[in-house]
Coordinates of C-alpha atoms in Angstrom, one line a residue:
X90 CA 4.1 -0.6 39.5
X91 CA 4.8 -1.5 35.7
X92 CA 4.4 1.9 33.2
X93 CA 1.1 1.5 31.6
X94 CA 1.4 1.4 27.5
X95 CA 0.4 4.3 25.4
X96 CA -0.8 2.7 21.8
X97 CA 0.2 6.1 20.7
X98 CA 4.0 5.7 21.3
X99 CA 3.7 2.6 18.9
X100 CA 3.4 5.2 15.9
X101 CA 6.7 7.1 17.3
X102 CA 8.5 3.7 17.1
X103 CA 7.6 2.5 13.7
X104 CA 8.3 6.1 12.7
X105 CA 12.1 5.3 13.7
X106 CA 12.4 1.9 12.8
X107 CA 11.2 3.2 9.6
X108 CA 13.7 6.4 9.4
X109 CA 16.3 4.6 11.1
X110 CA 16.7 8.3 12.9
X111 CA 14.8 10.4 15.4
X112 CA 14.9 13.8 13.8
X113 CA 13.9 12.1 10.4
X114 CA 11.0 10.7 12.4
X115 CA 10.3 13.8 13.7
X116 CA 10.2 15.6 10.7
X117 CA 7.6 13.0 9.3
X118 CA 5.4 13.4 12.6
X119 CA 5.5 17.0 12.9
X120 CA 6.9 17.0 16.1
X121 CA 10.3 17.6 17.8
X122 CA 13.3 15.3 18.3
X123 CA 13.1 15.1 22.1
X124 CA 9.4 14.4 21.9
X125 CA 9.9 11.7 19.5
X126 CA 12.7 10.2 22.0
X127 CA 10.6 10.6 25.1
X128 CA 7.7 8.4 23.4
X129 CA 10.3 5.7 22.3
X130 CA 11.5 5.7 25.7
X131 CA 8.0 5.5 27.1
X132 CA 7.3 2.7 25.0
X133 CA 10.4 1.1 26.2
X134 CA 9.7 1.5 29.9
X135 CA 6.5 -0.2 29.3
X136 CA 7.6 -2.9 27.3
X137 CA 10.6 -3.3 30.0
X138 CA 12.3 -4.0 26.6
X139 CA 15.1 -2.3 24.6
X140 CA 13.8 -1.7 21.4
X141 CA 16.6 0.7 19.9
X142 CA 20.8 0.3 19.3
X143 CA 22.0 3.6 18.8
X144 CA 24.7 3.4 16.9
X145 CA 26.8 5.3 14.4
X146 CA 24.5 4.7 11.0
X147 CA 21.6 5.9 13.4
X148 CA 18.7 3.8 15.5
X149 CA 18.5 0.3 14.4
X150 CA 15.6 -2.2 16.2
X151 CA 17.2 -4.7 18.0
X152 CA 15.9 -8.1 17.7
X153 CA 12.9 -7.4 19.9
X154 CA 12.2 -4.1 18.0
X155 CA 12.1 -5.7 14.8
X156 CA 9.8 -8.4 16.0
X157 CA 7.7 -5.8 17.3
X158 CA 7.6 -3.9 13.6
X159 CA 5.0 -6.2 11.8
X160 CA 3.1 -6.3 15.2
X161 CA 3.2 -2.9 15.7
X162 CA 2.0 -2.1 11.8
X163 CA -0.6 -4.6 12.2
X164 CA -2.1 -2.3 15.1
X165 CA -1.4 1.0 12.8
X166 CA -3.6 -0.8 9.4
X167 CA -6.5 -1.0 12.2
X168 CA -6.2 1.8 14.0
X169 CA -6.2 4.5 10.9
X170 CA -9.0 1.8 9.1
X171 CA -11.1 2.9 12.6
X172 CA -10.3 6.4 12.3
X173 CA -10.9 6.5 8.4
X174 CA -14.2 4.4 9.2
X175 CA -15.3 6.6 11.7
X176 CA -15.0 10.0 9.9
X177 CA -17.5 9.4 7.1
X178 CA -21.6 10.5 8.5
X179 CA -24.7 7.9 7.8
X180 CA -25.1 8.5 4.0
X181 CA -21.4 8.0 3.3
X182 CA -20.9 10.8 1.8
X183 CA -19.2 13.4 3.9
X184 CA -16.0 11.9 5.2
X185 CA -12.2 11.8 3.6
X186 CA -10.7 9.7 1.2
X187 CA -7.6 9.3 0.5
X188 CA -5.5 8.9 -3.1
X189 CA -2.6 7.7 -4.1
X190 CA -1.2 8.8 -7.6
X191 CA 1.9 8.2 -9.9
X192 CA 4.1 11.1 -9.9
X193 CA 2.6 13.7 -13.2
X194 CA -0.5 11.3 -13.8
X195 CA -1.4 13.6 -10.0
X196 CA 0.0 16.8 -11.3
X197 CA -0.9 17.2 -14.9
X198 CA -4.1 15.0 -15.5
X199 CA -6.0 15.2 -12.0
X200 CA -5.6 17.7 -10.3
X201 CA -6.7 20.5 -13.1
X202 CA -10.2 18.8 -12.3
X203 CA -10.0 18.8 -8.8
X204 CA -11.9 21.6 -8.2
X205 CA -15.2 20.3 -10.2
X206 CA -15.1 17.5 -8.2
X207 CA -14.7 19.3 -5.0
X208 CA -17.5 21.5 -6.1
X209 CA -20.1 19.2 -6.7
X210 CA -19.2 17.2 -3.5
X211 CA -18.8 19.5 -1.1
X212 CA -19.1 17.2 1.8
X213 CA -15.9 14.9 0.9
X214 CA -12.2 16.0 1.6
X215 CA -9.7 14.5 -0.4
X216 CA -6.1 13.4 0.7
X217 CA -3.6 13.1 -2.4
X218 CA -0.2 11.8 -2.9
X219 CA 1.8 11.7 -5.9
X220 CA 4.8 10.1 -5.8
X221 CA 7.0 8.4 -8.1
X222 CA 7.1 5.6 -5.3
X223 CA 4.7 3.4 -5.4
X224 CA 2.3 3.7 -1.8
X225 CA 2.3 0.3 0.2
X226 CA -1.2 -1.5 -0.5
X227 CA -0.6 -3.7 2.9
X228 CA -0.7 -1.0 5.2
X229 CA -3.8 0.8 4.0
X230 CA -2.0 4.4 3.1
X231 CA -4.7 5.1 0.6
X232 CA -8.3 4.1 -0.3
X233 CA -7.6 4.7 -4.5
X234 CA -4.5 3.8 -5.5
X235 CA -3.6 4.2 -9.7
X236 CA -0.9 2.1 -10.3
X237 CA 1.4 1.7 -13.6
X238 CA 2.3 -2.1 -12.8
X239 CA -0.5 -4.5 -12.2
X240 CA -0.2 -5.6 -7.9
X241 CA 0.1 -9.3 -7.6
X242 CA -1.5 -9.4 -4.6
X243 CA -3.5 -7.2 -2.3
X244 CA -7.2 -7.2 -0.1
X245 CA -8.6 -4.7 -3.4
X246 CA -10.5 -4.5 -6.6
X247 CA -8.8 -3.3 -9.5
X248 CA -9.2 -2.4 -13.3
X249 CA -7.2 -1.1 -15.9
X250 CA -8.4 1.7 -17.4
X251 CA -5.7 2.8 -20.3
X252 CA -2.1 3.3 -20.8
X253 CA 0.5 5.4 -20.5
X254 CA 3.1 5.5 -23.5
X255 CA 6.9 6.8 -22.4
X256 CA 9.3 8.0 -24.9
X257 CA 12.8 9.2 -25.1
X258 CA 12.1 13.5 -25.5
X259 CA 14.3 16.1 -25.7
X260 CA 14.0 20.2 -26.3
X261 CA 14.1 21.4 -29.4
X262 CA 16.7 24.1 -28.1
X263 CA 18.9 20.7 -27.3
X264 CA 18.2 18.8 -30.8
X265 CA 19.4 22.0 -32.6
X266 CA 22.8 22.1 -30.6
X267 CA 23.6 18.5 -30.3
X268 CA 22.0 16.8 -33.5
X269 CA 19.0 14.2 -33.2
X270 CA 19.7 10.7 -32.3
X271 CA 18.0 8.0 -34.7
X272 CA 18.9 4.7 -33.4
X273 CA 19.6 4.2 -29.8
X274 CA 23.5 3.9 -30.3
X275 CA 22.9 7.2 -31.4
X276 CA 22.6 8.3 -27.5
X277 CA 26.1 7.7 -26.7
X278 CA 26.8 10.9 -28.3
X279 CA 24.2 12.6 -25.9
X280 CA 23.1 13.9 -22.0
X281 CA 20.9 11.1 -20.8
X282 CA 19.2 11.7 -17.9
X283 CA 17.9 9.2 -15.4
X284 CA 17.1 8.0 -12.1
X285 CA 19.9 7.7 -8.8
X286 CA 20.4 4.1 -7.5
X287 CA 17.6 4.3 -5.0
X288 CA 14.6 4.0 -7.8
X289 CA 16.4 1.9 -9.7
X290 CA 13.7 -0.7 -9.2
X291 CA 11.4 1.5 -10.9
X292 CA 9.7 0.1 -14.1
X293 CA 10.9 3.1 -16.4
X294 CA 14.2 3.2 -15.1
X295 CA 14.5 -0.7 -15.8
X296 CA 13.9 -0.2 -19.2
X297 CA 16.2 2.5 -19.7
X298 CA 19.3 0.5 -18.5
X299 CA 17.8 -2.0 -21.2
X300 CA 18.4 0.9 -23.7
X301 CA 21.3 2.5 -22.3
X302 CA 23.9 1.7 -19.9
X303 CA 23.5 3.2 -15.8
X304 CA 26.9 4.1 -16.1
X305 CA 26.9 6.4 -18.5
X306 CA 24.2 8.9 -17.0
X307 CA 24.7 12.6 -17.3
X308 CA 22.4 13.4 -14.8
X309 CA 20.6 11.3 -12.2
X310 CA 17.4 12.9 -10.5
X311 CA 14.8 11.3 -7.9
X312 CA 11.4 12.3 -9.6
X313 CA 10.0 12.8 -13.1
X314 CA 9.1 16.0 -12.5
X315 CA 12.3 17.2 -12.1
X316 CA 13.3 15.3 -15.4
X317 CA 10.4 17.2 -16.9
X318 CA 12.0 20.9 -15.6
X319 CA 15.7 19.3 -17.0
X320 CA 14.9 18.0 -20.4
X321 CA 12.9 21.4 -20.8
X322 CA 15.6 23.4 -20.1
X323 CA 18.0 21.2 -22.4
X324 CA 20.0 19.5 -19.8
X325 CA 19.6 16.2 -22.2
X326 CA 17.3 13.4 -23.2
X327 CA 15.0 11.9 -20.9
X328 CA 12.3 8.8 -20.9
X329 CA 8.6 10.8 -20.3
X330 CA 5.2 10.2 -20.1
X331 CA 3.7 11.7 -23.6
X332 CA 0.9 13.3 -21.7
X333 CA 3.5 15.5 -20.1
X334 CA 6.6 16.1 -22.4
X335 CA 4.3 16.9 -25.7
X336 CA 2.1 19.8 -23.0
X337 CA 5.8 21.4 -22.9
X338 CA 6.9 21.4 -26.2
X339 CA 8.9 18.7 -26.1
X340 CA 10.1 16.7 -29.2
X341 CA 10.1 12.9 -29.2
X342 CA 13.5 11.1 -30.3
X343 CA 14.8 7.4 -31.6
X344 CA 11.3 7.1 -33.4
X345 CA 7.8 5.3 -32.7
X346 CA 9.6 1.5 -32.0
X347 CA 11.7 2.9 -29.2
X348 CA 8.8 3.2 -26.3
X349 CA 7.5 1.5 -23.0
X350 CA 4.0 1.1 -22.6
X351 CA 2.7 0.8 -18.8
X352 CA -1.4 -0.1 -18.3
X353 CA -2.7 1.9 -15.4
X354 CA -4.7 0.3 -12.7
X355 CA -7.0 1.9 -11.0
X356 CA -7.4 0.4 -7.2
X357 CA -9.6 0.5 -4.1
X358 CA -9.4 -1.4 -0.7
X359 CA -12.0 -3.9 -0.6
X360 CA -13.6 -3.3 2.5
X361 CA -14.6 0.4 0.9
X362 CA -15.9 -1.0 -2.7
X363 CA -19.5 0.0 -0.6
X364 CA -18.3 3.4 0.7
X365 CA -20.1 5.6 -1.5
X366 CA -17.5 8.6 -0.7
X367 CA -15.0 6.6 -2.7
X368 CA -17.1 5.5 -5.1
X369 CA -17.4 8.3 -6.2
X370 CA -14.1 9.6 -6.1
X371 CA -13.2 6.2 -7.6
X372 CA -15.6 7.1 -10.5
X373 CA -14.1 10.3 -11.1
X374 CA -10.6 9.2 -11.0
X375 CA -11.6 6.5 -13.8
X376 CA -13.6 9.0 -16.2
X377 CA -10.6 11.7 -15.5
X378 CA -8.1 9.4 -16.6
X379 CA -9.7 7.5 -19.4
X380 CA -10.9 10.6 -21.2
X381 CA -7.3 11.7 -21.0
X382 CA -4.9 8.4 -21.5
X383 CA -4.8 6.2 -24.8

């Protein structure tokens, strides 16, 4: 008699076919390596497929297995949209919502007012993220999403709601050692910090390579906060938000013409415009970020 299918083992394999390794999908899941290989294995013996070549560079989907990924993440959109749907009580307001932020816009301008909001909504939990990557829209990973670059596409409502303005900053500890660049040839002369190969698809590291060449990085980090923590500390020059380098003292270099302005969108799934749990957290998110941003 065939192995009847566990939906659950479905989240085990897009877990590896996303980490390309069972202890990095175990480490996401919370769970141990052999538990993560038993439920592929499951899966398998259900499926009377082979979904997985182990090979040297780690698990990679054979051609079944990646067939099965964008079924598979079809099944996961519906299955957390249920569970999301199903946590919130009749007057929509008790229940969780989750948020996805930019990396800093989550640390420095919303999360100081996190607990008013938590007070005076005591029935909603809140899930945040804030990353520096930007959350996946498709596969329903957040309910609010603020986003610095305008989504082509997407099953959401959006607005923009102000902008952030990035400048080249540096310490003043740093300026006084090394001298004050004026012109952006100026910066050959200095530590510029930026971002490793992996973001380089970011918005703010594309403009920086506009500025000044990838090659010629004194230091490569993976997040802006950690940029923050180096330019403070006068490791170099770095590309900041204002909002965060001028709250630490920081001094702003090259003058007013060298600067990237990014609008910020504010975004919700469609199909929970009528939640009231997120409309309100959408409404604070909006009112937070517009009383703070130019």
């Amino acid at each position: 008699m065939a192995q009847k299918m566990d939906w659950n083992d479905l989240r085990f394999f897009l877990a590896v076919a996303r980490a390309k390794s069972l202890s990095s999908a175990a480490r996401q899941l919370s769970v141990s390596t052999s538990t993560v290989y038993r439920r592929v294995k499951a899966l398998e013996d259900a499926l009377r497929l082979k979904l997985f070549d182990h090979l040297t560079d780690g698990y990679i989907p054979t051609e079944v297995g990646r067939e099965l990924v964008p079924q598979a993440e079809a099944i996961e959109e519906q299955l957390v949209w249920l569970e999301h749907s199903a946590s919130g009580s009749q007057d929509g307001m008790s229940g969780l919502v989750r948020i996805a932020l930019p990396e800093l816009i989550g640390q420095e301008l919303i999360l100081p007012e996190i607990g008013t909001f938590l007070a005076q909504n005591p029935r909603i939990r809140l899930e945040i993220s804030s990353s520096v990557r930007p959350i996946q829209l498709t596969k329903r990973e957040s309910d609010i999403a603020v986003r610095l670059v305008r989504p082509k596409s997407g099953t959401y409502k959006m607005r923009s709601i102000g902008i952030v303005v990035m400048r080249f900053y540096a310490s003043e500890t740093y300026l006084s050692i090394n001298g004050i660049p004026k012109v952006p040839d100026d910066l050959t002369t200095h530590r510029v910090i930026g971002w490793t190969d992996e973001l380089r698809y970011l918005v703010m590291s594309a403009w920086l390579e506009e500025v000044y060449p990838e090659d010629r990085l004194a230091l490569r980090l993976t997040s802006l906060e950690a940029q923050l923590r180096a330019v403070s500390n006068g490791a170099g020059i770095a590309v900041l938000p204002s909002f965060a380098a001028e709250k630490c003292g920081l001094v702003p270099v090259l003058g007013d013409t060298t600067r990237l302005e990014l609008d910020v969108w504010v975004l919700v799934q469609e199909d929970s415009v009528m939640n009231k749990r997120v409309g309100v957290a959408r409404d604070f998110i909006v009112e937070t970020l517009s009383a703070q941003l130019q």
